[in-house]
XYZ file of C-alpha atoms in Angstrom:
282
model
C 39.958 157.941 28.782
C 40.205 162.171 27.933
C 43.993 161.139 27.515
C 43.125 157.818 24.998
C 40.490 159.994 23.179
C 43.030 162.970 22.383
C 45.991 160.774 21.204
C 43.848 158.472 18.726
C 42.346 162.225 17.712
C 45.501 163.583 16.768
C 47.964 161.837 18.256
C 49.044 165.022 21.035
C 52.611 165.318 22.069
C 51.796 166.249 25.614
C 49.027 163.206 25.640
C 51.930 160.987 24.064
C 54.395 161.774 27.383
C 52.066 159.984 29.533
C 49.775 157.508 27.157
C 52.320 154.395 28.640
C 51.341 155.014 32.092
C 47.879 155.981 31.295
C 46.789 152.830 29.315
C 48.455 150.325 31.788
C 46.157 151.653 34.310
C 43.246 151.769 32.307
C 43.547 148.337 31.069
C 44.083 147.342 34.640
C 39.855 148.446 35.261
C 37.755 144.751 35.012
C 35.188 147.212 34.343
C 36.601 148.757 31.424
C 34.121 148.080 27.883
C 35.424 146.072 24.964
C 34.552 149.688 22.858
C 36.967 151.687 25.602
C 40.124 148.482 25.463
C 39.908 148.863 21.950
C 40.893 152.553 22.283
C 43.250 151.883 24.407
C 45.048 149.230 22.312
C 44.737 151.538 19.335
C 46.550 154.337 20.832
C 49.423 152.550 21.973
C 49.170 151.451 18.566
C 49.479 154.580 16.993
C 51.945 155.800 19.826
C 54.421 152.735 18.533
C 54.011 152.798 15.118
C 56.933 154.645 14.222
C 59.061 153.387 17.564
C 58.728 149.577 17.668
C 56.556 148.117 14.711
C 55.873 144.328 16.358
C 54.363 146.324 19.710
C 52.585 148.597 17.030
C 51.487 145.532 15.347
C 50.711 143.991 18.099
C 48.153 146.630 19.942
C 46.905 146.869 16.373
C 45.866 142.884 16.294
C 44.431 143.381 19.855
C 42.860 146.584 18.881
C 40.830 145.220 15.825
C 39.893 142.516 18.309
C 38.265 144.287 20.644
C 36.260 145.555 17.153
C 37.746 149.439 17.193
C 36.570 150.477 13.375
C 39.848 152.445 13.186
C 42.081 149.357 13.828
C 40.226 147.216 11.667
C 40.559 149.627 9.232
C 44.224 149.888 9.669
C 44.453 146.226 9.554
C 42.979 146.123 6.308
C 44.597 148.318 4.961
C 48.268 146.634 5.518
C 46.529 143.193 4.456
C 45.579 144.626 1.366
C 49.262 146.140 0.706
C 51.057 143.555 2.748
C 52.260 146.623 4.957
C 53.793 146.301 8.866
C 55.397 142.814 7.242
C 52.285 141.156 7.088
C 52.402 138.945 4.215
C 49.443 140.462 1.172
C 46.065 138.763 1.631
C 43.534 140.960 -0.345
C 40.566 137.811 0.306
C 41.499 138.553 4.080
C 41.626 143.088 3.629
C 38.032 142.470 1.838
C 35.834 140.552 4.370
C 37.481 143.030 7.247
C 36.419 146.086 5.445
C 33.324 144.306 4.651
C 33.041 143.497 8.299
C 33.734 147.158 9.417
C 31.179 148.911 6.948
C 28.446 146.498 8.394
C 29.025 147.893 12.094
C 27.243 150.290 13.628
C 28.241 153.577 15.304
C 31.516 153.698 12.622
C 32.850 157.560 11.888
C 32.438 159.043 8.241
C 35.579 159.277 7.808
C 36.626 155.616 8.615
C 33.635 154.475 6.521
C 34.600 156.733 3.375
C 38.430 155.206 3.572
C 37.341 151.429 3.943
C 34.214 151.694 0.913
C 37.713 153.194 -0.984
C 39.621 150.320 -0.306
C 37.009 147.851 -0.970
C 36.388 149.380 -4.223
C 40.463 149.517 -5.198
C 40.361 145.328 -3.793
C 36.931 144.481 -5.911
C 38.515 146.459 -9.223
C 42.500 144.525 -8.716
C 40.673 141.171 -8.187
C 37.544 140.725 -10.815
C 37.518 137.801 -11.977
C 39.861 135.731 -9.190
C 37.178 136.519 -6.300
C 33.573 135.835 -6.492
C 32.863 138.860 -4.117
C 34.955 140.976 -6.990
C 32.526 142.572 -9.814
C 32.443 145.620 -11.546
C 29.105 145.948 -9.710
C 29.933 145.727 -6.601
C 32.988 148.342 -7.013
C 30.831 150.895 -8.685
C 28.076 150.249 -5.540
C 31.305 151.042 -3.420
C 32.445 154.341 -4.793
C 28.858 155.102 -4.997
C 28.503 154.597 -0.918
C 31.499 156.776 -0.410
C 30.317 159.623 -2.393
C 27.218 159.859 -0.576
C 29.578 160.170 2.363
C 30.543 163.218 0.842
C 34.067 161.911 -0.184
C 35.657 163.671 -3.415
C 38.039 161.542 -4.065
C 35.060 158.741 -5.146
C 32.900 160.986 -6.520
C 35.246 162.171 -9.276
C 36.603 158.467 -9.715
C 32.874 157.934 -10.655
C 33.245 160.309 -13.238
C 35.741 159.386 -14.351
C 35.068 155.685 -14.987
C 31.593 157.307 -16.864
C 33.573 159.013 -19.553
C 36.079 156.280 -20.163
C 32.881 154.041 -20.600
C 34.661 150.979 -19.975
C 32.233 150.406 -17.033
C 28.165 150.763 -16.541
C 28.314 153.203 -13.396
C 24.555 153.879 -14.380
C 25.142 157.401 -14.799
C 25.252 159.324 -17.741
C 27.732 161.620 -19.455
C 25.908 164.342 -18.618
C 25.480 163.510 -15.157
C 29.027 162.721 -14.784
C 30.054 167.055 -16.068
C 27.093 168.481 -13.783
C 28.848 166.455 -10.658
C 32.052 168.220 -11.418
C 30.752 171.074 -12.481
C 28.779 171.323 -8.979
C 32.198 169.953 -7.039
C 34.103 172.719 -8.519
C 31.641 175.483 -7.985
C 31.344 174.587 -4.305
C 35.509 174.597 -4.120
C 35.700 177.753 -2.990
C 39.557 177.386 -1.816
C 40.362 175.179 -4.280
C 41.081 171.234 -4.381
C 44.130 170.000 -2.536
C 44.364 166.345 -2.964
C 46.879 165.089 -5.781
C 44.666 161.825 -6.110
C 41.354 164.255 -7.389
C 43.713 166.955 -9.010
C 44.964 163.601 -11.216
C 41.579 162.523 -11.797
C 40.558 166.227 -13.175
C 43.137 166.345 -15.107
C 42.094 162.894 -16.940
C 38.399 163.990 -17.115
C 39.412 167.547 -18.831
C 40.862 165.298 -21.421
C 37.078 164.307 -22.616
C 35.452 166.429 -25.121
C 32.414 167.037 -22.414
C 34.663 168.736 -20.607
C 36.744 171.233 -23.222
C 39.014 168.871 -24.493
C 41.372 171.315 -22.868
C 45.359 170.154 -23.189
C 46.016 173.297 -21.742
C 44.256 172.545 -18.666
C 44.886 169.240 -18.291
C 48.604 169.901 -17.898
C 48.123 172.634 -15.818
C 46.078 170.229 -13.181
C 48.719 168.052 -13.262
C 51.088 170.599 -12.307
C 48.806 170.908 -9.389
C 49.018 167.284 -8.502
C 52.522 166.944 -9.008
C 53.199 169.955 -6.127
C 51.046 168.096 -3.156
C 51.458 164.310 -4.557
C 53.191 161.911 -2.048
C 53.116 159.588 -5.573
C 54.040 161.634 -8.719
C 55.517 158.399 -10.486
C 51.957 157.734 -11.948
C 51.051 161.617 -12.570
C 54.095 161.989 -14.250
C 53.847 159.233 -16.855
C 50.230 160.373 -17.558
C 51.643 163.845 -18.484
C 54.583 162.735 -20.365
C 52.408 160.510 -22.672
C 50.568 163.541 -23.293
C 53.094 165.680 -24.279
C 54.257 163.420 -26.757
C 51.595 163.106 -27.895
C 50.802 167.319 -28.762
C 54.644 167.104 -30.126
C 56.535 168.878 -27.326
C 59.707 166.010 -27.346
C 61.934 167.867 -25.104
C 59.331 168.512 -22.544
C 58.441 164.707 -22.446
C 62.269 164.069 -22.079
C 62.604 166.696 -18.990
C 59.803 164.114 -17.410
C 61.544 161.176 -18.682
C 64.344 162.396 -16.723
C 62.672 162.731 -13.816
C 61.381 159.567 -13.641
C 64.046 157.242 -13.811
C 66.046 159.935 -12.089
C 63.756 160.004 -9.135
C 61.623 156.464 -9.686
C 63.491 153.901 -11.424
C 61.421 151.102 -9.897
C 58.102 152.133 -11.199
C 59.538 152.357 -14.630
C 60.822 148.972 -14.465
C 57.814 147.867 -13.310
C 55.357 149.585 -15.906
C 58.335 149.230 -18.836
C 56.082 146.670 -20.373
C 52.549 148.270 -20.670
C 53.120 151.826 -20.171
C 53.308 153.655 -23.777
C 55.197 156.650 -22.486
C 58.198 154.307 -21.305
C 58.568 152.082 -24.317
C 58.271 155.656 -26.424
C 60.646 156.761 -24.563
C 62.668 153.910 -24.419
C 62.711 153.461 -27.958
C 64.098 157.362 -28.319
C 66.963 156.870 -26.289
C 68.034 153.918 -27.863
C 67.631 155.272 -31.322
C-alpha cells in the first residue's frame, strides 16, 4: 500500500509508472479492508483524472463507496458544481459532506474543505432547503476556523462588518481576529480568496477605511488568483467610485477582454458593469 499511500499524497511520478499494476494486485487480496480498497480506488482515481474522465469517475464512485473521506469529498464537490459531467445536485453535495464531517478518523484538511463547501451550499440555498439557514452556515465557517483554516476565519469577519448576518461576534472581535491573523503572517498571505476578503474588510472604518490599501490587496489577489473575474469587478467599482475613470476603464477592458462570460452573466446586478456599460454607450 507504500505505493497507494504516496500517489493519493502527492500524486508521485515514479509511484504513477507502476500504480496500474500495483492496484490490480492489491485489489486482487480478499483480505484487503474496505479503508485500504478505498485508497486504492481513489488513486487510480486521481491517476485518471486528467487521462480518461469516465475511469476517473468511475474509481471515484467506487472510492466514495468504500467511504474514503477524500473521495467523498471529491464527489461532493463535483455534485455541488455539476463537475466530471455529473448533472448539479446541491441537496445530494450537502448530505455527502454532511455524511463525511460526521465520520471519524477524517484529515484536517479534508474536514476544513467540506465545512467550506457546506457553508458556500447552506448560504446559495436558504430558503429552498430546510437544512439551509444562516445558522447553520455561520456554525460551518465557525467549525472550519477552529480547524485553523484562514480562508473561514476571515469570511467570518467579514460577514460581521457587513452585518447582514448574526455571526455572534462583535465588531471588535471581528479586527482583533485579523489583527492576530496578520501578526502571526510572518511570510505573508498567499491565497487570492483571503487577499480578496482583506481587501473588502479594509474597506470598513474599523479597519482604516484605507482605499489605498484596499487596492493594493487586490493587486495581491489579482497576481495568485486562478479567478480574477470577481476581484476585478470589486476593484473597478471602487475606482469609480474615488473618481479615477480611466483606471476603471483599463479594468473594464480587461474584463470583457479576458472574461466576457462573467460579464454577461453579472450584466444585470453588478453596478460596475451597468456603469460601465452605460459609459460606453454614451
Amino acid at each position: 500500500m507504500k505505493v497507494i499511500d504516496t500517489y493519493n499524497e502527492n500524486q508521485n511520478k515514479n509511484a504513477a509508472e507502476v500504480l496500474e499494476v500495483v492496484a490490480r494486485v492489491a485489489l486482487s487480496y480478499k483480505e484487503l479492508s474496505e479503508a485500504e480498497k478505498g485508497k486504492v480506488y481513489l488513486a487510480l482515481a486521481n491517476y485518471y483524472m486528467n487521462k480518461d474522465h469516465d475511469k476517473a469517475l468511475s474509481n471515484l464512485f467506487k472510492a466514495s463507496s468504500q467511504k474514503n473521506p477524500e473521495a467523498i469529498r471529491m464527489m461532493a464537490f463535483c455534485l455541488a458544481n455539476g463537475g466530471f459531467g455529473l448533472g448539479q445536485d446541491e441537496d445530494q453535495a450537502f448530505k455527502m459532506c454532511s455524511q463525511l464531517v460526521a465520520m471519524e478518523g477524517v484529515k484536517e484538511s479534508t474536514l476544513i474543505e467540506a465545512y467550506r463547501l457546506l457553508a458556500e451550499l447552506i448560504f446559495k440555498n436558504i430558503g429552498k432547503y430546510e437544512w439551509a439557514s444562516e445558522e447553520a452556515m455561520i456554525d460551518c465557517y465557525k467549525k472550519s476556523m477552529e480547524l485553523g483554516d484562514v480562508g473561514s476565519l476571515t469570511t467570518l469577519a467579514l460577514l460581521t462588518f457587513e452585518g447582514k448576518v448574526n455571526t455572534g461576534i462583535t465588531k471588535d472581535e471581528a479586527k482583533k481576529m485579523i489583527d492576530e491573523l496578520l501578526e502571526s503572517s510572518n511570510e505573508g498571505v498567499n491565497d487570492a480568496s483571503v487577499l480578496f476578503n482583506l481587501a473588502k474588510i479594509y474597506s470598513y472604518e474599523e479597519m482604516g477605511a484605507d482605499d489605498d490599501k484596499v487596492l493594493d490587496t487586490l493587486d495581491d489577489a489579482l497576481i495568485i488568483s486562478c479567478d480574477d473575474a470577481p476581484i476585478l469587478e470589486y476593484k473597478g467599482t471602487l475606482l469609480l467610485k474615488l473618481g479615477r475613470e480611466e483606471d476603471a476603464l483599463d479594468v473594464w477592458a480587461e474584463m470583457t477582454e479576458l472574461y466576457a462570460e462573467y460579464v454577461e452573466s453579472v450584466k444585470e446586478e453588478s453596478e460596475f458593469v451597468k456603469a460601465m456599460q452605460n459609459t460606453i454607450h454614451n
